[in-house]
Amino acid sequence: LASPHAAAPAGPRERLSKILARHPALHLSRRAAEALIDSGDVTVDGRVPSGPGAQIDTDALPSDAPRGVAVKVRGKRLRFPSAAEAARREPRVWLAHKLRGELVSEADGPRGGGDAGGHRRDRPCMLPRIRAALPGGVALKAVGRLDFNTEGLMVLTDDGRYAGELERPRTGAWRTYR
């Protein structure tokens, strides 16, 4: 989506669903962000995007209104950290115990778990439980997964990029499976 506020030439572009999933106030997975876009609850400069694949010039995302692209979710304008703010911010990391009989997910259902057919089964989920114990509404990303009937230590972070780095085998992060 081109913005009348963005200066030419356009900067780096990124999928809207990815931008929303990383936003600290939304607590969304990529799939949940795509569903939100498809529902029409997201607007960019007053227009509903054509789909979750819509891309935005990331240099035009506003750190303070009114400059930059206006991204709204359910009518509320989102604030994005400036490049300087993002560079200064270190990812926060938590260690948490995943309980047996709990999903490593935001919700159980077609967009957040569920069985192979996408049917909601209302099983307990770890991320909302842990977030409720933390101050100030943190967007948690799990590093890796554990099976539903497995318990153990999980690494959680508020930075999706950092979680991705830890999950990639080439980074050499140490893991133990028993």
CSV table of C-alpha atoms in Angstrom, one decimal:
chain,number,residue,atom,x,y,z
A,1,LEU,CA,0.0,0.0,0.0
A,2,ALA,CA,1.4,3.3,-1.0
A,3,SER,CA,1.0,6.2,1.5
A,4,PRO,CA,0.4,9.8,0.5
A,5,HIS,CA,2.5,10.6,3.6
A,6,ALA,CA,5.5,8.5,2.6
A,7,ALA,CA,8.4,10.3,0.8
A,8,ALA,CA,9.7,8.8,-2.4
A,9,PRO,CA,11.7,6.7,-2.9
A,10,ALA,CA,10.0,4.0,-0.8
A,11,GLY,CA,12.1,2.3,1.8
A,12,PRO,CA,12.2,-1.4,2.7
A,13,ARG,CA,8.8,-3.1,2.5
A,14,GLU,CA,7.4,-5.8,4.8
A,15,ARG,CA,4.2,-7.8,5.0
A,16,LEU,CA,1.5,-6.1,7.0
A,17,SER,CA,0.7,-9.4,8.8
A,18,LYS,CA,4.3,-9.6,10.0
A,19,ILE,CA,4.4,-6.0,11.2
A,20,LEU,CA,1.2,-6.5,13.2
A,21,ALA,CA,2.4,-9.8,14.7
A,22,ARG,CA,5.5,-8.1,16.0
A,23,HIS,CA,3.6,-5.1,17.5
A,24,PRO,CA,4.0,-5.3,21.3
A,25,ALA,CA,0.4,-4.1,22.0
A,26,LEU,CA,-1.4,-6.7,19.9
A,27,HIS,CA,-0.2,-10.2,21.1
A,28,LEU,CA,-0.8,-11.8,17.8
A,29,SER,CA,0.6,-14.7,15.9
A,30,ARG,CA,1.2,-14.3,12.2
A,31,ARG,CA,-1.9,-16.3,11.4
A,32,ALA,CA,-4.0,-14.3,13.9
A,33,ALA,CA,-2.7,-11.1,12.3
A,34,GLU,CA,-3.7,-12.4,8.8
A,35,ALA,CA,-7.2,-13.3,10.1
A,36,LEU,CA,-7.5,-9.8,11.6
A,37,ILE,CA,-6.6,-8.2,8.2
A,38,ASP,CA,-9.0,-10.5,6.4
A,39,SER,CA,-11.8,-9.5,8.8
A,40,GLY,CA,-11.5,-5.9,7.7
A,41,ASP,CA,-10.6,-4.6,11.2
A,42,VAL,CA,-7.3,-3.2,9.9
A,43,THR,CA,-6.9,-0.1,7.8
A,44,VAL,CA,-3.9,1.6,6.3
A,45,ASP,CA,-4.3,5.3,5.6
A,46,GLY,CA,-8.1,4.8,5.9
A,47,ARG,CA,-8.3,1.9,3.4
A,48,VAL,CA,-8.8,-1.8,4.1
A,49,PRO,CA,-5.8,-3.7,2.7
A,50,SER,CA,-6.3,-6.2,-0.1
A,51,GLY,CA,-5.2,-9.1,2.1
A,52,PRO,CA,-2.5,-10.2,4.5
A,53,GLY,CA,0.1,-10.2,1.8
A,54,ALA,CA,-0.2,-6.4,1.5
A,55,GLN,CA,3.2,-4.7,2.1
A,56,ILE,CA,4.1,-1.4,3.8
A,57,ASP,CA,7.1,0.8,3.6
A,58,THR,CA,8.6,0.2,7.0
A,59,ASP,CA,10.4,3.6,7.0
A,60,ALA,CA,7.0,5.3,6.8
A,61,LEU,CA,5.7,3.6,10.0
A,62,PRO,CA,5.0,6.4,12.5
A,63,SER,CA,6.7,6.5,15.9
A,64,ASP,CA,4.5,9.5,16.7
A,65,ALA,CA,1.3,10.7,15.0
A,66,PRO,CA,0.5,12.4,12.7
A,67,ARG,CA,3.5,11.7,10.4
A,68,GLY,CA,3.9,8.4,8.4
A,69,VAL,CA,1.5,5.7,7.4
A,70,ALA,CA,-1.7,5.5,9.6
A,71,VAL,CA,-2.2,1.9,10.6
A,72,LYS,CA,-5.3,1.3,12.6
A,73,VAL,CA,-6.7,-1.8,14.3
A,74,ARG,CA,-10.4,-1.6,15.2
A,75,GLY,CA,-10.2,2.2,14.8
A,76,LYS,CA,-7.2,2.7,17.1
A,77,ARG,CA,-4.0,4.0,15.6
A,78,LEU,CA,-0.9,2.0,16.3
A,79,ARG,CA,2.4,3.6,17.4
A,80,PHE,CA,5.6,2.0,16.2
A,81,PRO,CA,9.0,2.5,17.8
A,82,SER,CA,11.4,4.6,15.8
A,83,ALA,CA,14.5,3.0,14.4
A,84,ALA,CA,16.6,4.5,17.2
A,85,GLU,CA,14.2,3.2,19.8
A,86,ALA,CA,14.2,-0.3,18.3
A,87,ALA,CA,18.0,-0.3,18.1
A,88,ARG,CA,18.3,0.6,21.8
A,89,ARG,CA,15.8,-1.9,23.0
A,90,GLU,CA,17.2,-5.2,24.1
A,91,PRO,CA,14.9,-8.3,23.9
A,92,ARG,CA,13.5,-9.4,27.2
A,93,VAL,CA,13.7,-13.1,28.0
A,94,TRP,CA,11.8,-15.2,30.5
A,95,LEU,CA,12.0,-18.8,31.5
A,96,ALA,CA,8.7,-20.5,32.3
A,97,HIS,CA,7.4,-23.9,33.2
A,98,LYS,CA,5.0,-25.4,30.6
A,99,LEU,CA,2.5,-27.6,32.4
A,100,ARG,CA,1.5,-31.0,31.2
A,101,GLY,CA,-1.9,-30.7,29.3
A,102,GLU,CA,-1.2,-27.2,28.1
A,103,LEU,CA,-0.6,-25.8,24.6
A,104,VAL,CA,2.3,-23.5,23.8
A,105,SER,CA,0.0,-21.1,22.1
A,106,GLU,CA,-2.2,-18.0,22.5
A,107,ALA,CA,-5.5,-19.9,22.0
A,108,ASP,CA,-6.9,-23.3,21.0
A,109,GLY,CA,-8.7,-23.2,17.7
A,110,PRO,CA,-8.2,-22.9,14.0
A,111,ARG,CA,-5.9,-19.8,14.3
A,112,GLY,CA,-4.1,-20.7,17.5
A,113,GLY,CA,-3.8,-24.5,17.9
A,114,GLY,CA,-6.7,-26.9,17.6
A,115,ASP,CA,-6.7,-30.4,16.1
A,116,ALA,CA,-5.7,-31.3,12.6
A,117,GLY,CA,-9.2,-30.2,11.4
A,118,GLY,CA,-8.9,-26.8,13.0
A,119,HIS,CA,-11.6,-27.6,15.5
A,120,ARG,CA,-11.5,-25.6,18.8
A,121,ARG,CA,-11.2,-27.9,21.8
A,122,ASP,CA,-10.8,-25.2,24.6
A,123,ARG,CA,-7.6,-26.6,25.9
A,124,PRO,CA,-5.6,-24.5,28.3
A,125,CYS,CA,-2.8,-22.3,26.7
A,126,MET,CA,0.5,-21.3,28.2
A,127,LEU,CA,1.1,-17.8,26.8
A,128,PRO,CA,-2.0,-16.1,28.3
A,129,ARG,CA,-1.3,-17.8,31.7
A,130,ILE,CA,2.3,-16.4,31.8
A,131,ARG,CA,1.3,-13.0,30.4
A,132,ALA,CA,-1.3,-12.6,33.2
A,133,ALA,CA,1.5,-13.0,35.7
A,134,LEU,CA,3.7,-10.3,34.1
A,135,PRO,CA,3.2,-6.6,34.5
A,136,GLY,CA,2.1,-4.4,31.6
A,137,GLY,CA,0.7,-6.6,28.8
A,138,VAL,CA,3.8,-8.2,27.2
A,139,ALA,CA,3.7,-9.7,23.7
A,140,LEU,CA,5.2,-13.1,24.3
A,141,LYS,CA,6.8,-15.3,21.7
A,142,ALA,CA,7.7,-18.9,22.6
A,143,VAL,CA,11.1,-20.2,21.5
A,144,GLY,CA,10.3,-23.7,20.2
A,145,ARG,CA,7.4,-26.0,21.3
A,146,LEU,CA,6.7,-28.8,23.7
A,147,ASP,CA,4.0,-31.4,23.0
A,148,PHE,CA,0.6,-31.0,24.8
A,149,ASN,CA,1.3,-33.9,27.2
A,150,THR,CA,4.8,-32.8,28.0
A,151,GLU,CA,6.0,-30.4,30.7
A,152,GLY,CA,9.2,-28.6,30.9
A,153,LEU,CA,11.2,-25.3,30.7
A,154,MET,CA,10.3,-22.9,27.9
A,155,VAL,CA,12.2,-19.8,26.8
A,156,LEU,CA,9.9,-16.9,26.1
A,157,THR,CA,10.8,-13.5,24.7
A,158,ASP,CA,9.0,-10.2,23.7
A,159,ASP,CA,11.1,-10.1,20.4
A,160,GLY,CA,9.9,-12.3,17.5
A,161,ARG,CA,13.2,-11.8,15.6
A,162,TYR,CA,15.2,-12.9,18.6
A,163,ALA,CA,13.0,-16.0,19.1
A,164,GLY,CA,13.5,-16.9,15.4
A,165,GLU,CA,17.3,-16.6,15.8
A,166,LEU,CA,17.3,-18.9,18.8
A,167,GLU,CA,15.2,-21.5,16.9
A,168,ARG,CA,17.4,-21.7,13.8
A,169,PRO,CA,19.9,-24.6,14.0
A,170,ARG,CA,22.7,-22.6,12.3
A,171,THR,CA,22.9,-20.3,15.4
A,172,GLY,CA,24.2,-23.1,17.5
A,173,ALA,CA,21.9,-22.4,20.4
A,174,TRP,CA,22.2,-25.3,22.9
A,175,ARG,CA,19.1,-27.6,23.4
A,176,THR,CA,18.5,-30.7,25.3
A,177,TYR,CA,15.6,-33.1,24.5
A,178,ARG,CA,14.8,-36.2,26.6
